[in-house]
Amino acid sequence: MKFPTSPKSLYRTALLITCMLLAFSSCKKLVEIDEPRKTVTTTDVFSTNQQAAGVIAGMYSQMMTNNSSLVFSNGATTMYGGLSSDELVSLSGIATITDYQFESNTLRQDNATVDTYLWKTAYQVINTANNILEGVAASQSSLLTDSARKQLNGEAKFVRAFSYFYLTNFYGNVPLALSADFNQTSRLSNAAQSDIYKQITADLTDAQTLLPTDYKVSGGEKIRANKWAATALLARAYLYQKDWKNAEAQATAIITSGQFSLVNDLTGVFNKNSTEAIFQLQQNISVAPYGATFEGRSFIPSIILNTYAAKDQASILNPATFVTYAPFIIPKYYLSPALVSAFEPNDKRRATWINYSPTANVAPFNGQTVYWPYKYTSTSPSTTVAPTQYYMVLRLAEQYLIRAEARAQQNDLNGAAADINLIRLRAGLTPVTTTTQADMLNAVAHERQVELFAEWAHRWFDLKRWGTAQSVLSGISYKQNFNPTQLVYPIPQNELTADAFLKQNPGY
Amino acid sequence: MNFSIMRTNAAHGHVLRKTLLIMKITTYLLLIAVMTVSASTLAQKITLNEQQASLEKVLDKIRVQSGYDFLYNYSAVDKSRPVTVHIKNASVDQALEAVFSNQPLTYEITNQTVVVKGKSFFQKLKEQVANALATPFNVSGIITDKLNQPLAGATVIIKRTNQGTTTDNRGFYTLTNVDATDSIVVRFIGYKSLTVAVGKLPFHNLKLEEATSGLDEVVIQAYGKTTQRLTTGSIARITAEEIEKQPVNDLLLSLTGRVPGLQITPQTGFNGGAIKVQIRGRNAINPGFSSDPLYIVDGVPFTVLDLQDPVKRVEMTTTGVSRGLDQAGLSYSLGQDPLYGLNPLDIESIEVLKDADATSIYGSRAANGVILITTKKGKPGASQVTLSLQDGVNFATRSLALLNTPDYLAMRRQAFKNDGIIPTALTAPDLFLADPNAYTNWQKFAYGHAGKRLDLQGSLSGGTDQTAFRLSGGYNTTKDITDASDGDKKATLSFNMTNNSANKRFYTAFTVNYNYAELNQLSLSGFNNLPPNAPSAYDASGSPNFAGYHAVGMKYPFAKLFQLYNSKNTGVNGNLTLKYTIIKGLNATVSLGYNSNQTNSTLFKPMASQSPYDNGTTPITGSASFGNTRVNNWIAEPQVTYDRLIGKGKLDLLAGATVQSNTTQGITNNGTNYTSDLFIKSIQLAPTMTVLDNYGQYKYAGIFGRINYVWDNKYIININARRDGSSRFGPGKQFGNFGSAGLAWIASEEKWLKDILPQAIDFFKLRGSYGTTGSDLVGDYKFLSQWGNASPILTSYNGVVPLTPQLMANPDYHWQVNKKLDLAMDMELLNGAISFGVDYYRDRCDNQLVSLQTPEFTGFTSVVANNPANVQNTGLEFTLTTNVAKGKNFSWRNSFNIAFNRNKLLAYPGLETSPYRNQYKVGQSLENVYVFHFTGIDPLTGLNTYEDHNGDGKISDNNTVFPGTQDNDAYVMINRAPQFTGGYTTVFNYKHLQLTMVFYFAKQMGYSYLKGGVSTLGGTMNNIPQYMYDHTWSYVGQTDALYNRLSTSLVTSPSLSGSDANYEDASFIRFQTLTLRYSLPDKLLHKIGLRNLAFTVSTNNLFVITPYRGLDPQVFTLDQPLTRTVEAGLTATF
């Protein structure tokens, strides 16, 4: 091939080619784009303490308000665990089939609630926690101080353990995703529940050493996990694993910390930062459920009829028109007769934490009073005034009950009685008089039922771990025929499609 | 440039003499060749009255009068004789002729210089020249087009030796060693090749005529031009003439039926809405991905980033369609076609590039094919004004026969009766409260109006041989068949200018076009099947008839009639090309392009559109959405091209680089809870406001090269290479290499073969190519782990703004590579009367870049990753064009194309553990769906029955296993892709009358509206087609029923929609276009002083022949059907 021969044109050509090569020698620069506008890269997020504070806020916001939708950690656990056990009944009955499946213990693997509200959201929170742990570990920035790193890791580990606790108690053997990298997690198979507890214990033990004993990071409000939150959950985790000794030790650590005390006035237990609270989640008043909680909104009817004049009540209770008013008079979920009748006479908890709706003499209510939880008293609060109650996650009363059970199991009946009696005393009841271990365990079980009702599916999990679920639930008319495989929720259909290594729980 | 005969004469050793000699010979040759040209320069008038004057004196007088210089040797003039001459007002030529008539001397004129010399020498010289011509000599000249514009880069070869040269930027060439008996052949892309005998003429100025044969017409290719004769790739071309015959607003629609293998499917009947474009089948495993090709308008890529997921219409397509310029996501038309703003009448040609050879130079963006759009440019010549006016109407093409009121009421009563339910006013207000004698044809109400279209166009073009320009404008209004909105408007303005420097070395082209498009849409979806006795939409005063509906216990269904979507789009596209010829054959070009689109859209849901009765106790509030989509693209592409003849062939080299940047922004402001409709147009007055803000940035850089060598016009090799970098990949993964090789053999140029081939075959070519293209269509920043507050939007916690992970980052994904093979044969018979082409292709798309579904427990439901699946599309494309008659008064041209595509999942390692394990099967098409086999209506129960494929006694759709396996009975395979598609175009010319018809056809299965689309019969207050009513099961023992018994509840599970009854033959032949044009005869035109005047009547979508029983076999719903357009038009050129 002959090229241009004139020296001048050769020179021009060479110059041109050189220019072009120069222009493109830095090709990499040409395809570099600005950092995304709406998002911050992981490196940037974990470059300073201030930036990193946002990820903790993100994690708790995901747990609490989550774009105004129900998640496992803002009410779904209480509601669906309550329906599955003998605590709650749904007003809509069979009309809301996804709820009805919980209530009648006839869950199907395509139940959307099982997936959307419980499974998916718990794993989203876990993913955030995993991302925080990995982001902190990868951060080289000296502006992310050691104390901030400890705080971030501690809270992430607490939240991860917390989420896995509910996942494994609902679903049994769930995949244990401990990384934000899908390459490591997308092909997981079911982990044994014992392994999940092992991880929960490890995370919480770490969190205990990483987190402070006070609430200074959240300005004194008990809305971020500290060492005692980790300890409280660890006490519960040991209890569920039947490690009585450790359960007692952890509960004792909290009880003797001197930071918490039972609130004598039952109406104040769920107040924000009450002395009994170990860890609460804070609502954001600008979006639904505003200053209320999802539980308050689902358990309290929009019209509390018993506060109206008798004349007005009578007009509403006209059997001919009552059906129209029922959805306003009766909450979405109300207490089962079994639970209401479990209370001893004069139990102040029944008077304070339960409210009621009269009904007309028309099916299906037939004039029977409908009772509903009233632990949270706010249903449609102001969007400008801060709420008086926060969403209670962990409280001291449960720690006494954990220790009572652990002590009873270890045959320390006096110790157990002492713990129960503190709770009973507050409820205006007399001390227990039982003398046998079995009776003491029954007393603990009873106390757990009436103290912790309509909170965090305590009853559902208790029935399951005590092995009494079948005997208790099979006697309930709307749970016929009771199917014991229903004690573990089905793993969502989508997940089985997306991951072939995942196995469905037996019976689905 | 040396065009003299280099012969030294020993007798004239002196340097001046030698120079003179050269000048003399040159001048002599020039004189012979350009006598007429030089004559015209000798216009000065000479008057001489001399008696026996000395030659010196006379010549001096001529010098004074003419201004010419004289050059002579005094010794020669000494030999002169006295001059006697009497002339008046003669030319210099005549004067000199007279003066020298008796002299022993002669003269020559060169550049107003007259050289005088001895005659004897001149005689000798003549002899020498004669001798020179007997031996090989040089031939030179200028090659131009018919407007005398020089053609640079034309090939000029000596036929005998196949040696030759190319013309320089002035069109000048010189051939060496030419014999007088030789012929020279001139070839240039887009022109008829020309062969001339040299004879004794060493100077040939030749004019080429534009090619009329399809083979030699210019075809635009990536970064250049070629012809069908010389291309090694698969390129289809649609010309301006074809585009302008179709009365469509959207350029893309004019491609319908014209290109084999190109499927154009409008997603809705809305003007300017989303259009699905697919070339040679579906590549993507992930049904969420769009199949859009790369659009390049005058060299500027029309890139719109998909900030929102592409829309997928389940019943229609298996892949998504980009929302285009509606990244705010508010339109009823599922998006806005980004090309809608272009004026179809500004388009010179559209090229569809299909195979690797044609597309791999676009590297990474060409996986789905490339569509090149070239706008019209000004041409030199007297200024020309063209005005045109089109005015027409459009109608719905089809409607369904739905029940009248008595039948409808009977149908409803029967449904209740079958279920043993006694209907009440509460459960069946249509039976009890609505007027049983009322009847409204709701289809007619919704889509029964005549739409209107008015299109005005004007253009002005012209120029000189240096500068040419074109200015055009268009205005267009369209009103759709709903007659509900104010209709759509579009205005376009386009300008371009080209300039050549005087020495033709520097070329500039500048094009800019501006467009404004306003769309107004109302969704009348769901109005079709209202009960025929439902009250009217408006009350007596013309307000929404809320009360009327409330009175009969029905919800008001017409809210959307008052919920207008409006969008206003402004687009600017500009392109500047600078080209400089460094030396002959070596050009440097820089192409700079910019385009910008801004769409502002609004969607209002005023309180007045909502019935106060239907909202329960919740108070009615208004809401409004304000969307904004901004797209900016710029591109810079420096290129160097070099061409020269080497051996018997022509070599073309191209090297270039490209840098592209795109930003797309989509903002949606939602205002809700308005308590007054007066405030609704202001976002500021919204009591509650939410903002969705999406922003994408994309940068892209590449270098590319092409080597093209055409040897002896017989063997062609074309090699492309490209290295690309894209911002869509993580560090270390940004660059990828792509390339292709194409070969062609024009066998009919082979002498030995020509003897064997039948005489009728004029042209026979085999070509093939293999290469790779890539794709990075996965969105931006997907490799980067990011924190933010967008999905979902969270509230602050404890006063701190929250950040959560926004996506599952995957730093490891890399370029997707498509491997394309194309083998083709092109043939022309009987002097171009018949041309025939066949293409076989095989595209394999491996390691696909997809949004991979991940389990929720990973934290996200999808991640961008390379999927190991390998998808293959193979197909055959045939084109046949005949010029049946080609007379002066009558001509008839037909072109037919048909394309068959087979899609196949070749391999998918790990399919059994992938999320797609119950959707795709290795060895089968991705377009397949697997459904139950419908076995008719049970004569006893009147219920649907299905085949129990595995005989386990129940019909199961266990979707964790592959359909048709284990306990899943859905074994019937339905392929939703067409078996073949094609088009037929026929053009008759009779004297001044021209008739054009275009048909588009496909053989395919479609979603049956009459089956799965209507899930319950009688259970809801919905009208049903007469056909269904006539064929429902109505008595025990009935065996000929086609539909289950009427019932108020869904009577069978699974429903028909999961069975093969849900699909029916949706093949069709669509009469796409009919255009009748009459042009006034030239004589008449001359009289009225016009260059051209034509009347046209044109139609679009005149009718569809189809066994399909829904509204349209391409748009499978009852919403906004495609329309039939009938227009009349007038075009005048001055």
Short mmCIF file of N, CA, C and O in Angstrom, two decimals, chain A residues 429-483:
data_model
loop_
_atom_site.label_atom_id
_atom_site.label_comp_id
_atom_site.label_asym_id
_atom_site.label_seq_id
_atom_site.Cartn_x
_atom_site.Cartn_y
_atom_site.Cartn_z
N LEU A 429 -53.34 -8.06 91.39
CA LEU A 429 -53.69 -9.45 91.72
C LEU A 429 -52.86 -9.91 92.91
O LEU A 429 -51.84 -9.31 93.28
N THR A 430 -53.31 -11.02 93.50
CA THR A 430 -52.61 -11.58 94.66
C THR A 430 -51.44 -12.43 94.19
O THR A 430 -51.43 -12.93 93.07
N PRO A 431 -50.45 -12.64 95.05
CA PRO A 431 -49.29 -13.47 94.68
C PRO A 431 -49.69 -14.90 94.37
O PRO A 431 -50.73 -15.37 94.84
N VAL A 432 -48.87 -15.58 93.60
CA VAL A 432 -49.15 -16.99 93.30
C VAL A 432 -48.86 -17.84 94.51
O VAL A 432 -47.97 -17.53 95.32
N THR A 433 -49.58 -18.92 94.61
CA THR A 433 -49.41 -19.78 95.78
C THR A 433 -48.98 -21.19 95.38
O THR A 433 -49.04 -22.11 96.19
N THR A 434 -48.61 -21.38 94.14
CA THR A 434 -48.29 -22.73 93.68
C THR A 434 -47.02 -23.25 94.32
O THR A 434 -46.11 -22.48 94.66
N THR A 435 -46.95 -24.59 94.42
CA THR A 435 -45.80 -25.19 95.07
C THR A 435 -45.09 -26.20 94.18
O THR A 435 -43.99 -26.63 94.49
N THR A 436 -45.73 -26.62 93.09
CA THR A 436 -45.05 -27.58 92.23
C THR A 436 -44.48 -26.87 91.01
O THR A 436 -44.95 -25.79 90.63
N GLN A 437 -43.48 -27.54 90.44
CA GLN A 437 -42.85 -26.95 89.26
C GLN A 437 -43.85 -26.81 88.13
O GLN A 437 -43.92 -25.78 87.45
N ALA A 438 -44.67 -27.88 87.94
CA ALA A 438 -45.64 -27.85 86.84
C ALA A 438 -46.61 -26.71 87.02
O ALA A 438 -46.91 -25.96 86.07
N ASP A 439 -47.10 -26.55 88.22
CA ASP A 439 -48.04 -25.46 88.46
C ASP A 439 -47.38 -24.11 88.24
O ASP A 439 -47.98 -23.17 87.72
N MET A 440 -46.12 -24.03 88.68
CA MET A 440 -45.42 -22.77 88.51
C MET A 440 -45.25 -22.44 87.03
O MET A 440 -45.43 -21.30 86.60
N LEU A 441 -44.94 -23.48 86.25
CA LEU A 441 -44.80 -23.24 84.81
C LEU A 441 -46.13 -22.81 84.22
O LEU A 441 -46.18 -21.92 83.35
N ASN A 442 -47.20 -23.41 84.71
CA ASN A 442 -48.52 -23.00 84.25
C ASN A 442 -48.81 -21.56 84.62
O ASN A 442 -49.39 -20.79 83.84
N ALA A 443 -48.39 -21.22 85.82
CA ALA A 443 -48.62 -19.85 86.28
C ALA A 443 -47.86 -18.87 85.39
O ALA A 443 -48.37 -17.80 85.02
N VAL A 444 -46.62 -19.24 85.04
CA VAL A 444 -45.83 -18.37 84.16
C VAL A 444 -46.53 -18.25 82.80
O VAL A 444 -46.68 -17.15 82.24
N ALA A 445 -46.99 -19.40 82.30
CA ALA A 445 -47.66 -19.40 81.00
C ALA A 445 -48.87 -18.49 81.02
O ALA A 445 -49.10 -17.68 80.10
N HIS A 446 -49.66 -18.62 82.08
CA HIS A 446 -50.85 -17.78 82.20
C HIS A 446 -50.46 -16.30 82.23
O HIS A 446 -51.06 -15.46 81.56
N GLU A 447 -49.45 -16.01 83.03
CA GLU A 447 -49.05 -14.62 83.19
C GLU A 447 -48.54 -14.04 81.87
O GLU A 447 -48.80 -12.89 81.54
N ARG A 448 -47.83 -14.88 81.13
CA ARG A 448 -47.35 -14.41 79.82
C ARG A 448 -48.54 -14.11 78.90
O ARG A 448 -48.54 -13.13 78.17
N GLN A 449 -49.54 -14.99 78.96
CA GLN A 449 -50.70 -14.80 78.08
C GLN A 449 -51.39 -13.47 78.35
O GLN A 449 -51.72 -12.73 77.42
N VAL A 450 -51.59 -13.15 79.60
CA VAL A 450 -52.39 -11.95 79.91
C VAL A 450 -51.55 -10.68 79.98
O VAL A 450 -52.06 -9.59 79.81
N GLU A 451 -50.23 -10.84 80.21
CA GLU A 451 -49.39 -9.65 80.26
C GLU A 451 -48.96 -9.23 78.84
O GLU A 451 -48.97 -8.05 78.51
N LEU A 452 -48.61 -10.23 78.05
CA LEU A 452 -48.00 -9.92 76.75
C LEU A 452 -48.99 -10.08 75.60
O LEU A 452 -48.57 -10.15 74.45
N PHE A 453 -50.28 -10.15 75.88
CA PHE A 453 -51.25 -10.38 74.79
C PHE A 453 -51.19 -9.25 73.76
O PHE A 453 -50.87 -8.11 74.09
N ALA A 454 -51.44 -9.64 72.53
CA ALA A 454 -51.44 -8.69 71.43
C ALA A 454 -50.15 -7.87 71.37
O ALA A 454 -50.16 -6.68 71.07
N GLU A 455 -49.07 -8.53 71.68
CA GLU A 455 -47.75 -7.90 71.52
C GLU A 455 -46.84 -8.90 70.85
O GLU A 455 -46.57 -9.98 71.38
N TRP A 456 -46.35 -8.56 69.68
CA TRP A 456 -45.22 -9.26 69.06
C TRP A 456 -45.38 -10.78 68.98
O TRP A 456 -44.41 -11.50 69.06
N ALA A 457 -46.62 -11.26 68.85
CA ALA A 457 -46.89 -12.69 68.67
C ALA A 457 -46.32 -13.55 69.78
O ALA A 457 -45.99 -14.71 69.57
N HIS A 458 -46.20 -12.99 70.96
CA HIS A 458 -45.67 -13.77 72.09
C HIS A 458 -46.46 -15.05 72.30
O HIS A 458 -45.89 -16.11 72.51
N ARG A 459 -47.78 -14.92 72.24
CA ARG A 459 -48.64 -16.06 72.52
C ARG A 459 -48.42 -17.17 71.49
O ARG A 459 -48.32 -18.35 71.84
N TRP A 460 -48.36 -16.78 70.22
CA TRP A 460 -48.18 -17.74 69.14
C TRP A 460 -46.87 -18.50 69.30
O TRP A 460 -46.82 -19.73 69.22
N PHE A 461 -45.81 -17.77 69.59
CA PHE A 461 -44.51 -18.41 69.75
C PHE A 461 -44.47 -19.26 71.02
O PHE A 461 -43.88 -20.34 71.04
N ASP A 462 -45.12 -18.75 72.07
CA ASP A 462 -45.12 -19.51 73.33
C ASP A 462 -45.83 -20.85 73.16
O ASP A 462 -45.32 -21.89 73.58
N LEU A 463 -47.01 -20.81 72.55
CA LEU A 463 -47.76 -22.05 72.34
C LEU A 463 -46.91 -23.05 71.57
O LEU A 463 -46.92 -24.26 71.86
N LYS A 464 -46.18 -22.52 70.58
CA LYS A 464 -45.38 -23.43 69.75
C LYS A 464 -44.22 -24.01 70.55
O LYS A 464 -43.96 -25.22 70.51
N ARG A 465 -43.51 -23.15 71.31
CA ARG A 465 -42.31 -23.68 71.97
C ARG A 465 -42.69 -24.54 73.18
O ARG A 465 -41.93 -25.42 73.58
N TRP A 466 -43.87 -24.29 73.74
CA TRP A 466 -44.30 -25.12 74.86
C TRP A 466 -44.90 -26.45 74.39
O TRP A 466 -45.21 -27.32 75.19
N GLY A 467 -45.15 -26.53 73.09
CA GLY A 467 -45.76 -27.75 72.56
C GLY A 467 -47.23 -27.86 72.89
O GLY A 467 -47.82 -28.93 72.80
N THR A 468 -47.85 -26.76 73.27
CA THR A 468 -49.26 -26.82 73.64
C THR A 468 -50.16 -26.29 72.53
O THR A 468 -51.38 -26.22 72.69
N ALA A 469 -49.56 -25.91 71.43
CA ALA A 469 -50.34 -25.26 70.37
C ALA A 469 -51.49 -26.13 69.91
O ALA A 469 -52.64 -25.68 69.84
N GLN A 470 -51.20 -27.38 69.62
CA GLN A 470 -52.25 -28.22 69.07
C GLN A 470 -53.41 -28.40 70.05
O GLN A 470 -54.57 -28.25 69.69
N SER A 471 -53.05 -28.67 71.33
CA SER A 471 -54.14 -28.91 72.29
C SER A 471 -54.96 -27.65 72.51
O SER A 471 -56.18 -27.71 72.64
N VAL A 472 -54.30 -26.49 72.50
CA VAL A 472 -55.04 -25.25 72.73
C VAL A 472 -55.87 -24.87 71.51
O VAL A 472 -57.05 -24.54 71.60
N LEU A 473 -55.23 -24.91 70.33
CA LEU A 473 -55.87 -24.35 69.13
C LEU A 473 -56.90 -25.28 68.51
O LEU A 473 -57.88 -24.83 67.92
N SER A 474 -56.68 -26.60 68.67
CA SER A 474 -57.60 -27.52 68.00
C SER A 474 -59.00 -27.46 68.61
O SER A 474 -59.96 -27.94 68.02
N GLY A 475 -59.08 -26.84 69.82
CA GLY A 475 -60.41 -26.75 70.43
C GLY A 475 -61.20 -25.54 69.97
O GLY A 475 -62.34 -25.35 70.37
N ILE A 476 -60.59 -24.70 69.14
CA ILE A 476 -61.27 -23.46 68.76
C ILE A 476 -62.12 -23.69 67.51
O ILE A 476 -61.66 -24.28 66.52
N SER A 477 -63.37 -23.23 67.60
CA SER A 477 -64.34 -23.60 66.57
C SER A 477 -63.92 -23.18 65.16
O SER A 477 -64.10 -23.91 64.20
N TYR A 478 -63.35 -21.96 65.03
CA TYR A 478 -63.04 -21.51 63.68
C TYR A 478 -61.69 -22.02 63.16
O TYR A 478 -61.20 -21.58 62.14
N LYS A 479 -61.05 -22.94 63.89
CA LYS A 479 -59.78 -23.49 63.42
C LYS A 479 -59.91 -24.97 63.07
O LYS A 479 -58.95 -25.73 63.12
N GLN A 480 -61.13 -25.38 62.73
CA GLN A 480 -61.35 -26.81 62.42
C GLN A 480 -61.12 -27.07 60.94
O GLN A 480 -61.43 -26.23 60.12
N ASN A 481 -60.59 -28.21 60.52
CA ASN A 481 -59.87 -29.14 61.37
C ASN A 481 -58.47 -28.62 61.54
O ASN A 481 -57.82 -28.29 60.55
N PHE A 482 -58.00 -28.58 62.77
CA PHE A 482 -56.69 -27.99 63.01
C PHE A 482 -55.58 -28.86 62.42
O PHE A 482 -55.53 -30.07 62.61
N ASN A 483 -54.72 -28.20 61.69
CA ASN A 483 -53.66 -28.92 60.99
C ASN A 483 -52.32 -28.52 61.59
O ASN A 483 -51.90 -27.37 61.48
#
